[in-house]
C-alpha cells in the first residue's frame, strides 16, 4: 500500500480535517515546512499565525537516501506505540503524542523546534546537564511499565504480539549486527582504518555478534525505543534551557520500536557516547567537556538502576525477588556493553553514519574511526569483563592511547 503523501502545501488542508487537534492549532493559518532528515519519514512542522505549532510525521514507502530500497509504511505504528507509551509512563521524557492517522500513515506530536538534537550539541562541545540521567529514567520507566516486571503477562504478551514487525526488525538485524562483519555495499570507511575493518571479518567476532543478535531477536522483554542514538534525543536549546519544570532530555523517533531486551536501548545510546567521546578527544575539546562525556555512562546507568529499584515495590510476580532484580540488572549491563560496541561499529563503517565522524577532516576522521573501532571491538569481545560504567569509559580512553 502506498499512502498519499503530504506536501508543505497540503498540510493546512489536512489539519483542517482533524477536529481533534483544532484546540492545538488554527489550520486556516498554518504554514508548513518539511524538516525531516531521517531515513523513513517526512516530517512537517506546522505553525499557525499565533505561533502555535505541532509536528506531523508521515512514513515514506522507501528509504529517503535510497529510493530503490522499499520499506514498510507500518513503521508509523511503532512510532505511535512508542510515543504513546513514553507519553504515558515517562513523565515528559518524550515528545508528547497527539494521535495517529492509520490510513494516512502519520502521527501528530509535539513540536520541539526550540529544543536541540543532542548529537548536534555534543558535536559542538555543549554540556547538557542531567540528560544522561533522563535517558536512564526513560529506559527504566518504559521497560518496567511495558514488561512483566510491572504489568501482567495478560497485558504484556498481546501487546508484544501486536508489535511484531519482522520487516522493520530485519533492518536493525542486518545493519547493526550483520553487514559490518562481511563485505557489503553499505559499508565504507577511511583508508586509514582499512586494517581494522578487514579484521572485523572474523568468525570469533561474528560469534559474539551472533550472541548479541540472538538476544535481540529472542529476549522480548519490554517495549524498546529501538533506535536510541543521540540523533533521536532532544536536549533543551538556548531559548528553553533553564526553564522551570522542563526535563533534561526528550526522546523522539520511535519508528524502529518493538519488544526486545532493554539493554539494546541502553547499548545504542552508550555506543553513540563512545563516538562522541572519540570525537571530543580527536578535536582536543576541553577536559571539562570530556570528563562530563565519560561520566555519562555512569549517570545514565545509575539513573536506570535507581528507577528500576524504585518501581520494584509495585512488581507483579512474587517470584521476582530482589536477587532476581539484581541478576537481571547485571545481565542487562553486560548485554548493553556488547550492544554499545555493535552500534559504535555500525555507525562508523555501515549504513547511516553519524555527523560526529563525517564532519571531521579526513585525517581526524581516519584517527577517530580507528579509535572507535578499537574501543568498540573490545566492548563486544570483553563485554562480560566490563564490570561497570566507569570501566566502559576506560575502554574508550585506552583505545585513544
Ligand atoms: C533504512 S534506515 C537505516 C537506519 O536509520 C536509522 O538511523 C536507524 O538506525 C536505521 O538502522
Ligand atoms: Mg531516526
PDB file of N, CA and C in Angstrom, residues 7-9 11 30-36 43-47 54-56:
ATOM      1  N   UNK A   7       2.290  17.327   1.405  1.00  0.00           N
ATOM      2  CA  UNK A   7       3.299  18.298   0.975  1.00  0.00           C
ATOM      3  C   UNK A   7       3.154  19.523   1.877  1.00  0.00           C
ATOM      4  N   UNK A   8       4.113  20.425   1.788  1.00  0.00           N
ATOM      5  CA  UNK A   8       4.010  21.655   2.603  1.00  0.00           C
ATOM      6  C   UNK A   8       2.704  22.382   2.273  1.00  0.00           C
ATOM      7  N   UNK A   9       2.231  22.234   1.033  1.00  0.00           N
ATOM      8  CA  UNK A   9       1.016  22.942   0.602  1.00  0.00           C
ATOM      9  C   UNK A   9      -0.259  22.266   1.103  1.00  0.00           C
ATOM     10  N   UNK A  11      -0.601  20.392   4.032  1.00  0.00           N
ATOM     11  CA  UNK A  11      -0.671  20.159   5.485  1.00  0.00           C
ATOM     12  C   UNK A  11      -1.829  20.936   6.120  1.00  0.00           C
ATOM     13  N   UNK A  30      -2.160  27.931   8.981  1.00  0.00           N
ATOM     14  CA  UNK A  30      -0.943  27.118   9.109  1.00  0.00           C
ATOM     15  C   UNK A  30       0.016  27.332   7.938  1.00  0.00           C
ATOM     16  N   UNK A  31       1.298  27.457   8.288  1.00  0.00           N
ATOM     17  CA  UNK A  31       2.380  27.384   7.302  1.00  0.00           C
ATOM     18  C   UNK A  31       3.201  26.154   7.677  1.00  0.00           C
ATOM     19  N   UNK A  32       3.473  25.294   6.702  1.00  0.00           N
ATOM     20  CA  UNK A  32       4.183  24.044   6.999  1.00  0.00           C
ATOM     21  C   UNK A  32       5.550  24.025   6.322  1.00  0.00           C
ATOM     22  N   UNK A  33       6.510  23.446   7.044  1.00  0.00           N
ATOM     23  CA  UNK A  33       7.864  23.290   6.493  1.00  0.00           C
ATOM     24  C   UNK A  33       8.297  21.854   6.705  1.00  0.00           C
ATOM     25  N   UNK A  34       8.810  21.243   5.654  1.00  0.00           N
ATOM     26  CA  UNK A  34       9.293  19.864   5.779  1.00  0.00           C
ATOM     27  C   UNK A  34      10.743  19.916   6.273  1.00  0.00           C
ATOM     28  N   UNK A  35      11.014  19.263   7.418  1.00  0.00           N
ATOM     29  CA  UNK A  35      12.333  19.372   8.050  1.00  0.00           C
ATOM     30  C   UNK A  35      13.000  18.006   8.247  1.00  0.00           C
ATOM     31  N   UNK A  36      12.391  16.952   7.726  1.00  0.00           N
ATOM     32  CA  UNK A  36      12.886  15.599   8.003  1.00  0.00           C
ATOM     33  C   UNK A  36      14.288  15.378   7.478  1.00  0.00           C
ATOM     34  N   UNK A  43       8.794  14.832   7.708  1.00  0.00           N
ATOM     35  CA  UNK A  43       8.494  15.499   8.988  1.00  0.00           C
ATOM     36  C   UNK A  43       8.138  16.950   8.687  1.00  0.00           C
ATOM     37  N   UNK A  44       6.899  17.304   9.008  1.00  0.00           N
ATOM     38  CA  UNK A  44       6.431  18.676   8.771  1.00  0.00           C
ATOM     39  C   UNK A  44       6.263  19.391  10.100  1.00  0.00           C
ATOM     40  N   UNK A  45       6.821  20.590  10.205  1.00  0.00           N
ATOM     41  CA  UNK A  45       6.474  21.478  11.315  1.00  0.00           C
ATOM     42  C   UNK A  45       5.370  22.386  10.797  1.00  0.00           C
ATOM     43  N   UNK A  46       4.209  22.348  11.466  1.00  0.00           N
ATOM     44  CA  UNK A  46       3.066  23.192  11.089  1.00  0.00           C
ATOM     45  C   UNK A  46       2.907  24.274  12.151  1.00  0.00           C
ATOM     46  N   UNK A  47       2.896  25.540  11.704  1.00  0.00           N
ATOM     47  CA  UNK A  47       2.843  26.665  12.654  1.00  0.00           C
ATOM     48  C   UNK A  47       1.714  27.592  12.241  1.00  0.00           C
ATOM     49  N   UNK A  54       2.762  22.208  15.781  1.00  0.00           N
ATOM     50  CA  UNK A  54       2.854  20.772  16.049  1.00  0.00           C
ATOM     51  C   UNK A  54       3.616  20.144  14.894  1.00  0.00           C
ATOM     52  N   UNK A  55       3.949  18.873  15.081  1.00  0.00           N
ATOM     53  CA  UNK A  55       4.705  18.145  14.050  1.00  0.00           C
ATOM     54  C   UNK A  55       3.848  17.020  13.490  1.00  0.00           C
ATOM     55  N   UNK A  56       3.925  16.849  12.179  1.00  0.00           N
ATOM     56  CA  UNK A  56       3.301  15.690  11.525  1.00  0.00           C
ATOM     57  C   UNK A  56       4.435  14.850  10.939  1.00  0.00           C
TER      58      UNK A  56
END
